[in-house]
């Protein structure tokens, strides 16, 4: 059976003091390279922005962007009648009116 190490006593922290991690010098590789790139939208328009994508001056061609995606353009939504469920529901509850005045 292995011996267990004796527990280390916790030191009391004086009032008004905080426990902080020791300061370590930052290295150049700690942060990603943040540079300018050109973004080309699906309609051919482009703009410059800062990014960590690629290298300085690279071009990012988008396949989906706010000018074409239905989430931003309010695209058309359709109800699909699979297996006759929608038509069965409509025929079953056709006579119900919630806003009927008596």
PDB file of C-alpha atoms in Angstrom:
ATOM      1  CA  UNK A   1       0.000   0.000   0.000  1.00  0.00           C
ATOM      2  CA  UNK A   2       1.385   3.414  -1.010  1.00  0.00           C
ATOM      3  CA  UNK A   3       1.825   6.187   1.522  1.00  0.00           C
ATOM      4  CA  UNK A   4      -0.264   9.293   0.957  1.00  0.00           C
ATOM      5  CA  UNK A   5       1.399  12.680   1.056  1.00  0.00           C
ATOM      6  CA  UNK A   6       0.561  14.884   3.990  1.00  0.00           C
ATOM      7  CA  UNK A   7      -2.033  17.549   3.138  1.00  0.00           C
ATOM      8  CA  UNK A   8      -0.628  20.994   2.450  1.00  0.00           C
ATOM      9  CA  UNK A   9      -1.866  23.684   4.811  1.00  0.00           C
ATOM     10  CA  UNK A  10      -3.661  26.567   3.131  1.00  0.00           C
ATOM     11  CA  UNK A  11      -2.230  29.975   3.833  1.00  0.00           C
ATOM     12  CA  UNK A  12      -4.534  32.712   5.016  1.00  0.00           C
ATOM     13  CA  UNK A  13      -4.935  35.630   2.630  1.00  0.00           C
ATOM     14  CA  UNK A  14      -4.604  39.019   4.341  1.00  0.00           C
ATOM     15  CA  UNK A  15      -7.639  41.308   4.083  1.00  0.00           C
ATOM     16  CA  UNK A  16      -7.541  43.592   1.080  1.00  0.00           C
ATOM     17  CA  UNK A  17      -5.184  41.315  -0.850  1.00  0.00           C
ATOM     18  CA  UNK A  18      -6.135  39.192  -3.820  1.00  0.00           C
ATOM     19  CA  UNK A  19      -4.691  35.986  -5.113  1.00  0.00           C
ATOM     20  CA  UNK A  20      -3.374  36.441  -8.625  1.00  0.00           C
ATOM     21  CA  UNK A  21      -1.513  34.176 -10.953  1.00  0.00           C
ATOM     22  CA  UNK A  22       2.157  34.980 -11.338  1.00  0.00           C
ATOM     23  CA  UNK A  23       2.944  37.321 -14.202  1.00  0.00           C
ATOM     24  CA  UNK A  24       4.499  35.519 -17.133  1.00  0.00           C
ATOM     25  CA  UNK A  25       6.037  37.248 -20.119  1.00  0.00           C
ATOM     26  CA  UNK A  26       3.782  36.925 -23.188  1.00  0.00           C
ATOM     27  CA  UNK A  27       5.195  35.321 -26.283  1.00  0.00           C
ATOM     28  CA  UNK A  28       4.651  36.381 -29.874  1.00  0.00           C
ATOM     29  CA  UNK A  29       2.822  33.121 -30.653  1.00  0.00           C
ATOM     30  CA  UNK A  30       0.255  33.510 -27.897  1.00  0.00           C
ATOM     31  CA  UNK A  31      -2.118  35.636 -30.024  1.00  0.00           C
ATOM     32  CA  UNK A  32      -3.249  34.893 -33.593  1.00  0.00           C
ATOM     33  CA  UNK A  33      -2.136  37.090 -36.474  1.00  0.00           C
ATOM     34  CA  UNK A  34      -4.880  39.714 -36.996  1.00  0.00           C
ATOM     35  CA  UNK A  35      -4.657  41.341 -40.435  1.00  0.00           C
ATOM     36  CA  UNK A  36      -6.695  42.797 -43.340  1.00  0.00           C
ATOM     37  CA  UNK A  37      -8.442  40.497 -45.846  1.00  0.00           C
ATOM     38  CA  UNK A  38     -10.856  41.092 -48.722  1.00  0.00           C
ATOM     39  CA  UNK A  39     -14.347  39.515 -48.452  1.00  0.00           C
ATOM     40  CA  UNK A  40     -16.242  38.953 -51.732  1.00  0.00           C
ATOM     41  CA  UNK A  41     -20.036  38.465 -51.492  1.00  0.00           C
ATOM     42  CA  UNK A  42     -22.101  36.333 -53.884  1.00  0.00           C
ATOM     43  CA  UNK A  43     -23.267  39.375 -55.876  1.00  0.00           C
ATOM     44  CA  UNK A  44     -19.657  40.383 -56.589  1.00  0.00           C
ATOM     45  CA  UNK A  45     -19.438  43.271 -54.138  1.00  0.00           C
ATOM     46  CA  UNK A  46     -16.500  43.237 -51.741  1.00  0.00           C
ATOM     47  CA  UNK A  47     -15.188  44.915 -48.633  1.00  0.00           C
ATOM     48  CA  UNK A  48     -12.036  44.904 -46.523  1.00  0.00           C
ATOM     49  CA  UNK A  49     -12.106  43.687 -42.932  1.00  0.00           C
ATOM     50  CA  UNK A  50      -9.714  42.501 -40.263  1.00  0.00           C
ATOM     51  CA  UNK A  51      -9.577  38.766 -39.592  1.00  0.00           C
ATOM     52  CA  UNK A  52      -7.416  35.859 -38.516  1.00  0.00           C
ATOM     53  CA  UNK A  53      -8.330  34.011 -41.755  1.00  0.00           C
ATOM     54  CA  UNK A  54      -5.421  33.233 -44.096  1.00  0.00           C
ATOM     55  CA  UNK A  55      -2.615  35.738 -44.574  1.00  0.00           C
ATOM     56  CA  UNK A  56      -2.470  39.492 -45.137  1.00  0.00           C
ATOM     57  CA  UNK A  57      -4.257  40.374 -48.406  1.00  0.00           C
ATOM     58  CA  UNK A  58      -6.029  36.999 -48.898  1.00  0.00           C
ATOM     59  CA  UNK A  59      -9.529  36.896 -50.405  1.00  0.00           C
ATOM     60  CA  UNK A  60     -12.481  35.122 -48.755  1.00  0.00           C
ATOM     61  CA  UNK A  61     -15.237  34.228 -51.268  1.00  0.00           C
ATOM     62  CA  UNK A  62     -18.596  33.657 -49.566  1.00  0.00           C
ATOM     63  CA  UNK A  63     -21.106  31.074 -50.820  1.00  0.00           C
ATOM     64  CA  UNK A  64     -23.877  32.291 -48.509  1.00  0.00           C
ATOM     65  CA  UNK A  65     -24.264  35.868 -47.349  1.00  0.00           C
ATOM     66  CA  UNK A  66     -26.969  38.184 -45.966  1.00  0.00           C
ATOM     67  CA  UNK A  67     -28.043  39.276 -49.463  1.00  0.00           C
ATOM     68  CA  UNK A  68     -28.947  35.718 -50.555  1.00  0.00           C
ATOM     69  CA  UNK A  69     -29.736  33.582 -47.495  1.00  0.00           C
ATOM     70  CA  UNK A  70     -33.452  33.170 -46.611  1.00  0.00           C
ATOM     71  CA  UNK A  71     -32.772  33.773 -42.923  1.00  0.00           C
ATOM     72  CA  UNK A  72     -31.884  37.404 -43.734  1.00  0.00           C
ATOM     73  CA  UNK A  73     -34.059  37.978 -46.820  1.00  0.00           C
ATOM     74  CA  UNK A  74     -37.324  36.632 -45.349  1.00  0.00           C
ATOM     75  CA  UNK A  75     -37.476  33.734 -47.785  1.00  0.00           C
ATOM     76  CA  UNK A  76     -40.658  31.955 -48.694  1.00  0.00           C
ATOM     77  CA  UNK A  77     -41.842  29.161 -46.416  1.00  0.00           C
ATOM     78  CA  UNK A  78     -44.159  26.390 -47.533  1.00  0.00           C
ATOM     79  CA  UNK A  79     -46.214  23.838 -45.640  1.00  0.00           C
ATOM     80  CA  UNK A  80     -45.666  20.410 -47.118  1.00  0.00           C
ATOM     81  CA  UNK A  81     -48.545  17.944 -46.972  1.00  0.00           C
ATOM     82  CA  UNK A  82     -46.792  14.653 -46.339  1.00  0.00           C
ATOM     83  CA  UNK A  83     -49.036  11.622 -46.075  1.00  0.00           C
ATOM     84  CA  UNK A  84     -52.212  13.709 -46.177  1.00  0.00           C
ATOM     85  CA  UNK A  85     -51.764  14.907 -42.599  1.00  0.00           C
ATOM     86  CA  UNK A  86     -52.373  18.561 -43.373  1.00  0.00           C
ATOM     87  CA  UNK A  87     -55.464  17.823 -45.468  1.00  0.00           C
ATOM     88  CA  UNK A  88     -56.799  15.474 -42.739  1.00  0.00           C
ATOM     89  CA  UNK A  89     -56.291  18.192 -40.124  1.00  0.00           C
ATOM     90  CA  UNK A  90     -58.014  20.813 -42.283  1.00  0.00           C
ATOM     91  CA  UNK A  91     -61.003  18.558 -43.003  1.00  0.00           C
ATOM     92  CA  UNK A  92     -61.323  17.494 -39.356  1.00  0.00           C
ATOM     93  CA  UNK A  93     -61.279  21.021 -37.937  1.00  0.00           C
ATOM     94  CA  UNK A  94     -62.825  22.942 -40.848  1.00  0.00           C
ATOM     95  CA  UNK A  95     -65.980  23.856 -38.914  1.00  0.00           C
ATOM     96  CA  UNK A  96     -64.231  25.334 -35.881  1.00  0.00           C
ATOM     97  CA  UNK A  97     -64.115  29.112 -35.649  1.00  0.00           C
ATOM     98  CA  UNK A  98     -62.409  30.784 -32.705  1.00  0.00           C
ATOM     99  CA  UNK A  99     -63.459  34.346 -33.567  1.00  0.00           C
ATOM    100  CA  UNK A 100     -67.145  33.613 -34.175  1.00  0.00           C
ATOM    101  CA  UNK A 101     -69.566  36.127 -32.699  1.00  0.00           C
ATOM    102  CA  UNK A 102     -72.732  34.722 -31.171  1.00  0.00           C
TER     103      UNK A 102
END
